[in-house]
Short mmCIF file of C-alpha atoms (C1' of nucleotides) in Angstrom, two decimals:
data_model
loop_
_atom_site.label_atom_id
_atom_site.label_comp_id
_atom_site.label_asym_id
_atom_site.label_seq_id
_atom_site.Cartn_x
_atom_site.Cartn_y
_atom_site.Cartn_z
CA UNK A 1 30.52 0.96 -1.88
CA UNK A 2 28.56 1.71 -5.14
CA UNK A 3 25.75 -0.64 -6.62
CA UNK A 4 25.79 -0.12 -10.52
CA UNK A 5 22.76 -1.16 -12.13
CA UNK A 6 21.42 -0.76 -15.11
CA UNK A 7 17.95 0.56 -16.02
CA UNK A 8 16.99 -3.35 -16.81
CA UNK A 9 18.39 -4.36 -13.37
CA UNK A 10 17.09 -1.90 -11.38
CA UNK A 11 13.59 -2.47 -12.30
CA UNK A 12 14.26 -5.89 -12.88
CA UNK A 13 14.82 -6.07 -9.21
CA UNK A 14 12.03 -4.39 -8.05
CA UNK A 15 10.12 -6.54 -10.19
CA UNK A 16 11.16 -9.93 -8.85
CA UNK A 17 11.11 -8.64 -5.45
CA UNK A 18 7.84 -7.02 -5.57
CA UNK A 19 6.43 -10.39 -6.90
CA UNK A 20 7.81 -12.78 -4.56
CA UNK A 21 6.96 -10.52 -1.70
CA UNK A 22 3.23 -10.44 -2.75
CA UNK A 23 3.29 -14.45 -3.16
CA UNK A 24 4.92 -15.24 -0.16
CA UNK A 25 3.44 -12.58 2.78
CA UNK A 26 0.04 -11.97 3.02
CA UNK A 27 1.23 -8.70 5.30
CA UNK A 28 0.84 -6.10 2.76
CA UNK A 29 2.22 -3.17 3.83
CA UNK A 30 2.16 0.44 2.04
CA UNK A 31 5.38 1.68 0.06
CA UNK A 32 5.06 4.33 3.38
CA UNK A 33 4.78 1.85 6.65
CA UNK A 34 7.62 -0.35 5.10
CA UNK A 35 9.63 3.31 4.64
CA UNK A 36 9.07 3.88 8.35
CA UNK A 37 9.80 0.19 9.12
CA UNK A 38 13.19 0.15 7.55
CA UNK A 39 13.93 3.71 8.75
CA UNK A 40 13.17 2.65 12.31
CA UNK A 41 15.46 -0.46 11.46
CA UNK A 42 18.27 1.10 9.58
CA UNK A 43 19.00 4.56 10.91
CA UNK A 44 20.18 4.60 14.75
CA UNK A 45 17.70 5.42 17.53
CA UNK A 46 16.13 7.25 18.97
CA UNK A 47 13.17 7.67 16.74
CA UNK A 48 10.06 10.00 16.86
CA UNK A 49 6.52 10.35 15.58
CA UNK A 50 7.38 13.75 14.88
CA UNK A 51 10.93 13.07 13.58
CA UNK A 52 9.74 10.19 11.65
CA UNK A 53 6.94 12.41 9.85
CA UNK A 54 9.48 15.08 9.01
CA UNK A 55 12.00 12.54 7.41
CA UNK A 56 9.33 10.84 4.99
CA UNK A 57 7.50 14.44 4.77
CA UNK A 58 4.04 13.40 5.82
CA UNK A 59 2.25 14.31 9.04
CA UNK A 60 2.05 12.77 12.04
CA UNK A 61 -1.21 11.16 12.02
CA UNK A 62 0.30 9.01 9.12
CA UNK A 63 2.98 7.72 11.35
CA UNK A 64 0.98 7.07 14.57
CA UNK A 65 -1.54 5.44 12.26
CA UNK A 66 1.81 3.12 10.81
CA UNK A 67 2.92 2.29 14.10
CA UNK A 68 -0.70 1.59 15.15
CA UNK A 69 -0.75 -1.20 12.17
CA UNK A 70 2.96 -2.88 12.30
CA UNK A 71 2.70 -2.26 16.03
CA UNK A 72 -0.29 -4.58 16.05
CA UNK A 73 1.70 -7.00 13.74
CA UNK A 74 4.56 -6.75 16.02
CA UNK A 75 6.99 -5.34 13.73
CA UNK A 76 7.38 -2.31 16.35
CA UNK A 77 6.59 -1.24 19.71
CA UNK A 78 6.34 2.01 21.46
CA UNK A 79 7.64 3.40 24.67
CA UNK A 80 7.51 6.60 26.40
CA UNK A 81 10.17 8.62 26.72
CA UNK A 82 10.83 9.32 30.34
CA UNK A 83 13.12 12.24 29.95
CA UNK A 84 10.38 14.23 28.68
CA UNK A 85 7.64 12.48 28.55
CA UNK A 86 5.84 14.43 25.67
CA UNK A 87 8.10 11.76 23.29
CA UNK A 88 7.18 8.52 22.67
CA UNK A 89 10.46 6.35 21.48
CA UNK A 90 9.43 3.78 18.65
CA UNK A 91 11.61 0.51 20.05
CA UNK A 92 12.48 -2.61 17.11
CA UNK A 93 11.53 -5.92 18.34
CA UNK A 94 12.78 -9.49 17.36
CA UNK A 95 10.10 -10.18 15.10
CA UNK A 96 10.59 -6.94 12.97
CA UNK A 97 14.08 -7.91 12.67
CA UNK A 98 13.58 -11.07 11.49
CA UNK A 99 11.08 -9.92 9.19
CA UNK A 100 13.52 -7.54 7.54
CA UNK A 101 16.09 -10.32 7.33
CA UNK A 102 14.03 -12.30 5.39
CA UNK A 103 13.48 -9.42 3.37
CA UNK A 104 17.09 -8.66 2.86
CA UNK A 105 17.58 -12.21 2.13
CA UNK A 106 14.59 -11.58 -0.81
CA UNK A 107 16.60 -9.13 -2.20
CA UNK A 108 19.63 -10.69 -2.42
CA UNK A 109 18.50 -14.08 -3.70
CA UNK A 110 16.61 -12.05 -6.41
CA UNK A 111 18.99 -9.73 -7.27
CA UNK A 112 21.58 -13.34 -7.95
CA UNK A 113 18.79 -14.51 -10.17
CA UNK A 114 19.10 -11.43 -12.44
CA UNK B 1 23.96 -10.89 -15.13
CA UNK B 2 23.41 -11.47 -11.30
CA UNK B 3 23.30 -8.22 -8.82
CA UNK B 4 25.77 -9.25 -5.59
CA UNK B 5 24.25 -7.45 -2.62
CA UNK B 6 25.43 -7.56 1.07
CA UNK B 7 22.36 -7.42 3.26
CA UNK B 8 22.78 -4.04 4.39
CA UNK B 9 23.30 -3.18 0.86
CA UNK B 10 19.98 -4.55 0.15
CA UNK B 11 17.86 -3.23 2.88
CA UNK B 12 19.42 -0.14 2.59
CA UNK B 13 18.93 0.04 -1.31
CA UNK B 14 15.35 -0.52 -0.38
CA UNK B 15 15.39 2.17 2.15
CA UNK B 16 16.34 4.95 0.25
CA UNK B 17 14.41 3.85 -2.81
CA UNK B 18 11.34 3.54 -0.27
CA UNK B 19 11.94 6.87 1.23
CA UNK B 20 12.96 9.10 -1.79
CA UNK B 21 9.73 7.66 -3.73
CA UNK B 22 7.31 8.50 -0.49
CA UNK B 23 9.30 12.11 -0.36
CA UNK B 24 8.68 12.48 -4.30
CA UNK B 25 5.77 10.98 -5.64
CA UNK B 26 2.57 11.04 -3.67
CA UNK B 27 0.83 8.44 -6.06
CA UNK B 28 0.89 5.46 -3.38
CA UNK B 29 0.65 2.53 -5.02
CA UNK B 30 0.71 -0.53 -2.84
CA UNK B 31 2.97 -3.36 -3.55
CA UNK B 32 0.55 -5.12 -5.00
CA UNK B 33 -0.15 -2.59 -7.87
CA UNK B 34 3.71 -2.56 -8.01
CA UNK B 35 3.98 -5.59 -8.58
CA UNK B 36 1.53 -5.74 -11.38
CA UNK B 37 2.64 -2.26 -13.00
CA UNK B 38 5.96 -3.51 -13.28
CA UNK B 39 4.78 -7.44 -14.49
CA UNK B 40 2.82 -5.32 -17.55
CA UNK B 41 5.90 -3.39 -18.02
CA UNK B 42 8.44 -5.84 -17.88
CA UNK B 43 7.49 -9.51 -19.38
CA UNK B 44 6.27 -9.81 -22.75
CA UNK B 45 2.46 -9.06 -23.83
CA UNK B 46 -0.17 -10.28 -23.75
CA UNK B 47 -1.43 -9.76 -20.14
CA UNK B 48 -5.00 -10.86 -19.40
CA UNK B 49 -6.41 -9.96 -15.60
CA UNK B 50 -6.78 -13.93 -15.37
CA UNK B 51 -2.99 -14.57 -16.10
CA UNK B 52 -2.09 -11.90 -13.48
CA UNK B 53 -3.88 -13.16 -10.65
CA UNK B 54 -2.73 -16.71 -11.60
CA UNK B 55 1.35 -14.62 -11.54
CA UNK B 56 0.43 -13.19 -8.26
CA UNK B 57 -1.17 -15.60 -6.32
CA UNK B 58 -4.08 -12.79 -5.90
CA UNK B 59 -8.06 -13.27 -6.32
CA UNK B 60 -8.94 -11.62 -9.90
CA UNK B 61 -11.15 -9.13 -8.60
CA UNK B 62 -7.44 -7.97 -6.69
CA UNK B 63 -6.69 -7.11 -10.41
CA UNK B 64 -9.62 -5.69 -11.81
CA UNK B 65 -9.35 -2.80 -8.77
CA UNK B 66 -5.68 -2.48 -9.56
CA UNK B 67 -6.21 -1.34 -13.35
CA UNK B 68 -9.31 0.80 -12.38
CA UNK B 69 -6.68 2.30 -10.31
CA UNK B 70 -3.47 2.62 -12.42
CA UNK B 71 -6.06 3.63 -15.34
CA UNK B 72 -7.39 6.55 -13.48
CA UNK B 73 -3.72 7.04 -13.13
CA UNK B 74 -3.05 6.64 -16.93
CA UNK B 75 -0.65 4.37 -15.95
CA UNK B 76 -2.26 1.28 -17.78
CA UNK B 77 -5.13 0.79 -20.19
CA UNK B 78 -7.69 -1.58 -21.09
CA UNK B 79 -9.04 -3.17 -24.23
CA UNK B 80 -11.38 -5.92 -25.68
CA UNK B 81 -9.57 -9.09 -27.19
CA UNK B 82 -11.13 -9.04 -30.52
CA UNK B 83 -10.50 -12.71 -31.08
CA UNK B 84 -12.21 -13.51 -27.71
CA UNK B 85 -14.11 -11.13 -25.89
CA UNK B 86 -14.35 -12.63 -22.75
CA UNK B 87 -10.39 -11.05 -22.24
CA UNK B 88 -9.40 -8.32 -21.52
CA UNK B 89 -5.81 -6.89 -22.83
CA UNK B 90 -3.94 -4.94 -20.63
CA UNK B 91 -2.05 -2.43 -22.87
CA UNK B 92 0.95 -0.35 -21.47
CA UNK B 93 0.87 3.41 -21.86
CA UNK B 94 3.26 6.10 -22.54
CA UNK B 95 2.55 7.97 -19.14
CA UNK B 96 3.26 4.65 -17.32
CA UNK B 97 6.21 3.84 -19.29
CA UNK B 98 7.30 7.77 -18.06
CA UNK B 99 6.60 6.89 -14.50
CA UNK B 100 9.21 3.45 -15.13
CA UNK B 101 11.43 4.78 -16.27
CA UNK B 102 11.49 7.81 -12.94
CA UNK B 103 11.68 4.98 -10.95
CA UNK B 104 14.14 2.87 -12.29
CA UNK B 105 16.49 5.97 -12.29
CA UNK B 106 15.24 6.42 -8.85
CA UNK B 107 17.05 2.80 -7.81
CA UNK B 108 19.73 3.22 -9.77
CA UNK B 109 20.80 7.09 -8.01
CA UNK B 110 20.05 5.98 -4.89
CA UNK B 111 22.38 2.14 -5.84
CA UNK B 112 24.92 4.57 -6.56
CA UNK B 113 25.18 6.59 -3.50
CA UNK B 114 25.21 3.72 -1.35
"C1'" DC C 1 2.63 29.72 38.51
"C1'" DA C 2 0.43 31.22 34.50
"C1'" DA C 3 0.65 31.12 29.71
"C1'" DC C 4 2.21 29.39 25.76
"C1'" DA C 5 4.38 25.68 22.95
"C1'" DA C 6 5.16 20.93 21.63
"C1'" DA C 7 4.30 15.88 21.08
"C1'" DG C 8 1.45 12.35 20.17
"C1'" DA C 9 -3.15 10.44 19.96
"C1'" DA C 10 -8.04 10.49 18.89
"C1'" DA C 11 -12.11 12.00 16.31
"C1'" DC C 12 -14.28 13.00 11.98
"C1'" DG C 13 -15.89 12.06 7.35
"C1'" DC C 14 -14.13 10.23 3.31
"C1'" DT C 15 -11.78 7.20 0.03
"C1'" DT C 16 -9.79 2.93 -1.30
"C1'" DG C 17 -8.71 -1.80 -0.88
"C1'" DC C 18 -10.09 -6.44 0.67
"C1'" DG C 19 -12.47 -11.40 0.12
"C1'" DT C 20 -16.50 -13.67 -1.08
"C1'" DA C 21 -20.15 -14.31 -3.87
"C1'" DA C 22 -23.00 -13.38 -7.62
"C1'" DC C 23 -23.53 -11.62 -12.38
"C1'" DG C 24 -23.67 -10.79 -17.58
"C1'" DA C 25 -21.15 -11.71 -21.68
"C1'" DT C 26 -18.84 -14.88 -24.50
"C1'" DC C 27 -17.00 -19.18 -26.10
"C1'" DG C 28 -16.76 -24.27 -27.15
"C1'" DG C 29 -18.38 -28.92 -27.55
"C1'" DC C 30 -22.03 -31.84 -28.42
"C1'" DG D 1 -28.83 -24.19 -30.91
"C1'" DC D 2 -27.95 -25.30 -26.12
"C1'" DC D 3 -25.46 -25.92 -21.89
"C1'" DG D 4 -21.72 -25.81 -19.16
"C1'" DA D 5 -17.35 -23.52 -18.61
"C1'" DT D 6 -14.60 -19.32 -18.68
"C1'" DC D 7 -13.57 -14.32 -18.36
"C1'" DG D 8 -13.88 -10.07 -16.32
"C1'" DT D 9 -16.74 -7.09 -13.58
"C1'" DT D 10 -19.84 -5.69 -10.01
"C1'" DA D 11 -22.07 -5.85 -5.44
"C1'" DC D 12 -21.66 -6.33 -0.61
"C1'" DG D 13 -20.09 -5.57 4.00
"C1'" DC D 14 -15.90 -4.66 6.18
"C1'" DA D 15 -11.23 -3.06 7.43
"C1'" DA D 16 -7.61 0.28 6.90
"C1'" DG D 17 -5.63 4.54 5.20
"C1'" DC D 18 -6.05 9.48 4.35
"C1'" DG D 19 -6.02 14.80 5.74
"C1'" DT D 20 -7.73 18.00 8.88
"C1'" DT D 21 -8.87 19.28 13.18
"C1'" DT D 22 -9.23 18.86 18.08
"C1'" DC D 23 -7.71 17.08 22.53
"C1'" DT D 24 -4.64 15.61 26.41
"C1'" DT D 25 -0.47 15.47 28.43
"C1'" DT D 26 3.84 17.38 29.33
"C1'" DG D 27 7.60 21.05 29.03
"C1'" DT D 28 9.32 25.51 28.90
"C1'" DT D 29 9.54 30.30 29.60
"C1'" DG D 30 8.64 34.71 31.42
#
DNA sequence: CAACAAAGAAACGCTTGCGTAACGATCGGC
DNA sequence: GCCGATCGTTACGCAAGCGTTTCTTTGTTG
């Protein structure tokens, strides 16, 4: 299911988006934590620091760091992995669900005011 | 023109956007200097740093770093109002309208293949 | 069980961004 | 011409991110 968009649109988009999001949430997070946060969100479990840094092609310390900062916002939470406990298994909470469905809901409201 | 998105199409337009321009570009502007790039870019000159911290809801200093950063960049430039020289003009640039025009192309591949 | 490998975190020095407050330059009204 | 207002920048101390390197814990393999 194809989204056409034209070059106007597309930036359009991002535009409106951008600028509501900066208006409205004081949480400003990088192009890269909000990568990880709808990568944690969107593809299925389980995920890794290590398989997270090789998807977004950055190292590891970026990712621990990321989870260090949205973890302390409570957009994400961390467990161990007790089948081999080397593995810690980034978990999505309520409140980092919520905060992508408002975010979704940004999109969509924007992308009808094109 | 409105865009009709489904949520998951619009998170996951987001993701992949997100993603693809961590993967590609390591320039990592924050939202906030995305948000202003693409206000410079997109609605009709002239831009003063006043105006855009008024459009953004952001402290002007907030601005001032933003061009010192997207000018090291080349991404935006600065130059005296003539008529009053208290302002500042915010001029686009051929590099940033480059770097645009990547990423709307960016949104619009990655709209497709969704 | 010893030796190596792997995963994630922590340490290090550095850079960049933040909010608040102060500053110099410029304008406008009286 | 002066004085207050306006514009953008700079200064300050602080928080957060970066890349590289090192460390700790845990698994795996011979």
């Amino acid at each position: 299911m194809p989204v056409e968009l034209t070059p106007s649109q597309a930036l359009g988009l991002w535009h409106a988006v951008s600028l509501e999001q900066v208006r409205v949430d004081s949480r400003d997070l990088t192009l890269r934590q909000m990568a990880i946060l709808l990568e944690i969100y969107l593809v299925p479990p389980p995920h890794t620091v290590r398989g997270l840094a090789a998807k977004l092609g950055v190292t590891k310390p970026v990712i621990t760091r990321a989870l260090d900062t949205m973890g302390a916002l409570g957009l994400v939470d961390r467990v161990r992995d007790e089948r081999d406990r080397r593995n810690v298994v980034i978990k999505r909470t309520v409140e980092g669900a919520l905060y992508l469905e408002k975010f979704g809901d940004l999109i969509i409201n924007q992308g009808r005011k094109l």
